[in-house]
Amino acid sequence: SPRGNQIAVGLLDKVVLVRTDGTPTNTLNLFRKGIGFAFNPVWMPDGEAIMFHDNRQVYIVSTRGAVVEHFSIAGFTAGLRD
């Protein structure tokens, strides 16, 4: 996180938020939202949301689990694999 007190880890259809001491703080279950995978999660600068991709779309999800925004990455897929 921007404050350095949490880490976002993508685990298949979940993003797990973990304190730096290893204790989990929240699990964002994304499968219920139609999202199959959560690759390369990164924190947004304000610490209120996390951005990740599933090889088809980029998602921005609030740390409470609401999908804030998503958009297609079809034109950028090759660049993500380089």
mmCIF file of the C-alpha atoms, coordinates in Angstrom:
data_MODEL
# 
_entry.id   MODEL 
# 
loop_
_atom_site.group_PDB 
_atom_site.id 
_atom_site.type_symbol 
_atom_site.label_atom_id 
_atom_site.label_alt_id 
_atom_site.label_comp_id 
_atom_site.label_asym_id 
_atom_site.label_entity_id 
_atom_site.label_seq_id 
_atom_site.pdbx_PDB_ins_code 
_atom_site.Cartn_x 
_atom_site.Cartn_y 
_atom_site.Cartn_z 
_atom_site.occupancy 
_atom_site.B_iso_or_equiv 
_atom_site.pdbx_formal_charge 
_atom_site.auth_seq_id 
_atom_site.auth_comp_id 
_atom_site.auth_asym_id 
_atom_site.auth_atom_id 
_atom_site.pdbx_PDB_model_num 
ATOM 1  C CA . SER A 1 1  ? 0.000   0.000   0.000   1.00 0.00 ? 1  SER A CA 1 
ATOM 2  C CA . PRO A 1 2  ? 1.134   3.594   -0.370  1.00 0.00 ? 2  PRO A CA 1 
ATOM 3  C CA . ARG A 1 3  ? 1.609   3.768   3.418   1.00 0.00 ? 3  ARG A CA 1 
ATOM 4  C CA . GLY A 1 4  ? 3.730   0.615   3.360   1.00 0.00 ? 4  GLY A CA 1 
ATOM 5  C CA . ASN A 1 5  ? 1.596   -1.270  5.886   1.00 0.00 ? 5  ASN A CA 1 
ATOM 6  C CA . GLN A 1 6  ? -0.213  -3.725  3.552   1.00 0.00 ? 6  GLN A CA 1 
ATOM 7  C CA . ILE A 1 7  ? 0.542   -5.920  0.546   1.00 0.00 ? 7  ILE A CA 1 
ATOM 8  C CA . ALA A 1 8  ? -1.950  -6.918  -2.170  1.00 0.00 ? 8  ALA A CA 1 
ATOM 9  C CA . VAL A 1 9  ? -1.547  -10.511 -3.377  1.00 0.00 ? 9  VAL A CA 1 
ATOM 10 C CA . GLY A 1 10 ? -3.425  -11.961 -6.363  1.00 0.00 ? 10 GLY A CA 1 
ATOM 11 C CA . LEU A 1 11 ? -4.586  -15.551 -5.734  1.00 0.00 ? 11 LEU A CA 1 
ATOM 12 C CA . LEU A 1 12 ? -6.598  -16.857 -8.696  1.00 0.00 ? 12 LEU A CA 1 
ATOM 13 C CA . ASP A 1 13 ? -9.992  -15.125 -8.342  1.00 0.00 ? 13 ASP A CA 1 
ATOM 14 C CA . LYS A 1 14 ? -9.108  -13.203 -5.163  1.00 0.00 ? 14 LYS A CA 1 
ATOM 15 C CA . VAL A 1 15 ? -6.972  -10.310 -4.065  1.00 0.00 ? 15 VAL A CA 1 
ATOM 16 C CA . VAL A 1 16 ? -5.841  -10.796 -0.487  1.00 0.00 ? 16 VAL A CA 1 
ATOM 17 C CA . LEU A 1 17 ? -4.771  -7.752  1.492   1.00 0.00 ? 17 LEU A CA 1 
ATOM 18 C CA . VAL A 1 18 ? -2.117  -8.686  4.037   1.00 0.00 ? 18 VAL A CA 1 
ATOM 19 C CA . ARG A 1 19 ? -0.391  -6.615  6.710   1.00 0.00 ? 19 ARG A CA 1 
ATOM 20 C CA . THR A 1 20 ? 3.380   -6.561  6.516   1.00 0.00 ? 20 THR A CA 1 
ATOM 21 C CA . ASP A 1 21 ? 3.462   -8.852  9.565   1.00 0.00 ? 21 ASP A CA 1 
ATOM 22 C CA . GLY A 1 22 ? 1.626   -11.508 7.493   1.00 0.00 ? 22 GLY A CA 1 
ATOM 23 C CA . THR A 1 23 ? -1.865  -11.239 8.982   1.00 0.00 ? 23 THR A CA 1 
ATOM 24 C CA . PRO A 1 24 ? -4.661  -10.904 6.415   1.00 0.00 ? 24 PRO A CA 1 
ATOM 25 C CA . THR A 1 25 ? -6.874  -7.821  6.643   1.00 0.00 ? 25 THR A CA 1 
ATOM 26 C CA . ASN A 1 26 ? -9.357  -8.389  3.807   1.00 0.00 ? 26 ASN A CA 1 
ATOM 27 C CA . THR A 1 27 ? -10.049 -10.772 0.930   1.00 0.00 ? 27 THR A CA 1 
ATOM 28 C CA . LEU A 1 28 ? -11.658 -9.389  -2.222  1.00 0.00 ? 28 LEU A CA 1 
ATOM 29 C CA . ASN A 1 29 ? -13.598 -12.319 -3.734  1.00 0.00 ? 29 ASN A CA 1 
ATOM 30 C CA . LEU A 1 30 ? -13.762 -11.423 -7.419  1.00 0.00 ? 30 LEU A CA 1 
ATOM 31 C CA . PHE A 1 31 ? -15.333 -14.565 -8.897  1.00 0.00 ? 31 PHE A CA 1 
ATOM 32 C CA . ARG A 1 32 ? -18.779 -13.379 -7.797  1.00 0.00 ? 32 ARG A CA 1 
ATOM 33 C CA . LYS A 1 33 ? -18.184 -10.277 -9.874  1.00 0.00 ? 33 LYS A CA 1 
ATOM 34 C CA . GLY A 1 34 ? -17.395 -12.321 -13.013 1.00 0.00 ? 34 GLY A CA 1 
ATOM 35 C CA . ILE A 1 35 ? -13.633 -11.852 -12.730 1.00 0.00 ? 35 ILE A CA 1 
ATOM 36 C CA . GLY A 1 36 ? -11.712 -15.108 -13.145 1.00 0.00 ? 36 GLY A CA 1 
ATOM 37 C CA . PHE A 1 37 ? -8.162  -14.105 -12.261 1.00 0.00 ? 37 PHE A CA 1 
ATOM 38 C CA . ALA A 1 38 ? -6.355  -11.241 -10.565 1.00 0.00 ? 38 ALA A CA 1 
ATOM 39 C CA . PHE A 1 39 ? -2.873  -10.833 -12.035 1.00 0.00 ? 39 PHE A CA 1 
ATOM 40 C CA . ASN A 1 40 ? -0.302  -8.263  -10.907 1.00 0.00 ? 40 ASN A CA 1 
ATOM 41 C CA . PRO A 1 41 ? -2.318  -6.285  -8.350  1.00 0.00 ? 41 PRO A CA 1 
ATOM 42 C CA . VAL A 1 42 ? -0.977  -2.798  -7.632  1.00 0.00 ? 42 VAL A CA 1 
ATOM 43 C CA . TRP A 1 43 ? -2.224  -0.145  -5.251  1.00 0.00 ? 43 TRP A CA 1 
ATOM 44 C CA . MET A 1 44 ? -3.724  3.088   -6.521  1.00 0.00 ? 44 MET A CA 1 
ATOM 45 C CA . PRO A 1 45 ? -1.896  6.144   -5.116  1.00 0.00 ? 45 PRO A CA 1 
ATOM 46 C CA . ASP A 1 46 ? -4.681  7.026   -2.645  1.00 0.00 ? 46 ASP A CA 1 
ATOM 47 C CA . GLY A 1 47 ? -4.623  3.523   -1.103  1.00 0.00 ? 47 GLY A CA 1 
ATOM 48 C CA . GLU A 1 48 ? -8.394  3.160   -1.536  1.00 0.00 ? 48 GLU A CA 1 
ATOM 49 C CA . ALA A 1 49 ? -8.322  0.883   -4.601  1.00 0.00 ? 49 ALA A CA 1 
ATOM 50 C CA . ILE A 1 50 ? -6.258  -1.803  -6.327  1.00 0.00 ? 50 ILE A CA 1 
ATOM 51 C CA . MET A 1 51 ? -5.679  -2.248  -10.051 1.00 0.00 ? 51 MET A CA 1 
ATOM 52 C CA . PHE A 1 52 ? -5.052  -5.648  -11.678 1.00 0.00 ? 52 PHE A CA 1 
ATOM 53 C CA . HIS A 1 53 ? -5.726  -7.491  -14.936 1.00 0.00 ? 53 HIS A CA 1 
ATOM 54 C CA . ASP A 1 54 ? -7.135  -10.876 -15.992 1.00 0.00 ? 54 ASP A CA 1 
ATOM 55 C CA . ASN A 1 55 ? -5.484  -10.945 -19.471 1.00 0.00 ? 55 ASN A CA 1 
ATOM 56 C CA . ARG A 1 56 ? -8.647  -9.488  -21.033 1.00 0.00 ? 56 ARG A CA 1 
ATOM 57 C CA . GLN A 1 57 ? -9.498  -6.441  -18.979 1.00 0.00 ? 57 GLN A CA 1 
ATOM 58 C CA . VAL A 1 58 ? -7.955  -4.127  -16.435 1.00 0.00 ? 58 VAL A CA 1 
ATOM 59 C CA . TYR A 1 59 ? -9.960  -3.644  -13.250 1.00 0.00 ? 59 TYR A CA 1 
ATOM 60 C CA . ILE A 1 60 ? -9.869  -1.077  -10.520 1.00 0.00 ? 60 ILE A CA 1 
ATOM 61 C CA . VAL A 1 61 ? -11.508 -2.416  -7.364  1.00 0.00 ? 61 VAL A CA 1 
ATOM 62 C CA . SER A 1 62 ? -11.994 -0.551  -4.107  1.00 0.00 ? 62 SER A CA 1 
ATOM 63 C CA . THR A 1 63 ? -10.389 -2.105  -1.046  1.00 0.00 ? 63 THR A CA 1 
ATOM 64 C CA . ARG A 1 64 ? -13.956 -2.846  0.109   1.00 0.00 ? 64 ARG A CA 1 
ATOM 65 C CA . GLY A 1 65 ? -14.542 -5.002  -3.001  1.00 0.00 ? 65 GLY A CA 1 
ATOM 66 C CA . ALA A 1 66 ? -16.649 -2.804  -5.303  1.00 0.00 ? 66 ALA A CA 1 
ATOM 67 C CA . VAL A 1 67 ? -15.583 -2.703  -8.960  1.00 0.00 ? 67 VAL A CA 1 
ATOM 68 C CA . VAL A 1 68 ? -14.866 0.948   -9.610  1.00 0.00 ? 68 VAL A CA 1 
ATOM 69 C CA . GLU A 1 69 ? -13.849 0.711   -13.250 1.00 0.00 ? 69 GLU A CA 1 
ATOM 70 C CA . HIS A 1 70 ? -12.803 -1.792  -15.909 1.00 0.00 ? 70 HIS A CA 1 
ATOM 71 C CA . PHE A 1 71 ? -11.682 -1.568  -19.519 1.00 0.00 ? 71 PHE A CA 1 
ATOM 72 C CA . SER A 1 72 ? -10.511 -3.888  -22.277 1.00 0.00 ? 72 SER A CA 1 
ATOM 73 C CA . ILE A 1 73 ? -6.816  -4.495  -22.865 1.00 0.00 ? 73 ILE A CA 1 
ATOM 74 C CA . ALA A 1 74 ? -7.205  -6.439  -26.124 1.00 0.00 ? 74 ALA A CA 1 
ATOM 75 C CA . GLY A 1 75 ? -4.916  -4.034  -27.962 1.00 0.00 ? 75 GLY A CA 1 
ATOM 76 C CA . PHE A 1 76 ? -2.296  -4.173  -25.209 1.00 0.00 ? 76 PHE A CA 1 
ATOM 77 C CA . THR A 1 77 ? -2.116  -7.923  -24.555 1.00 0.00 ? 77 THR A CA 1 
ATOM 78 C CA . ALA A 1 78 ? 1.146   -8.401  -26.427 1.00 0.00 ? 78 ALA A CA 1 
ATOM 79 C CA . GLY A 1 79 ? 2.765   -5.586  -24.486 1.00 0.00 ? 79 GLY A CA 1 
ATOM 80 C CA . LEU A 1 80 ? 1.806   -7.136  -21.162 1.00 0.00 ? 80 LEU A CA 1 
ATOM 81 C CA . ARG A 1 81 ? 3.569   -10.382 -22.064 1.00 0.00 ? 81 ARG A CA 1 
ATOM 82 C CA . ASP A 1 82 ? 6.845   -8.776  -23.143 1.00 0.00 ? 82 ASP A CA 1 
# 
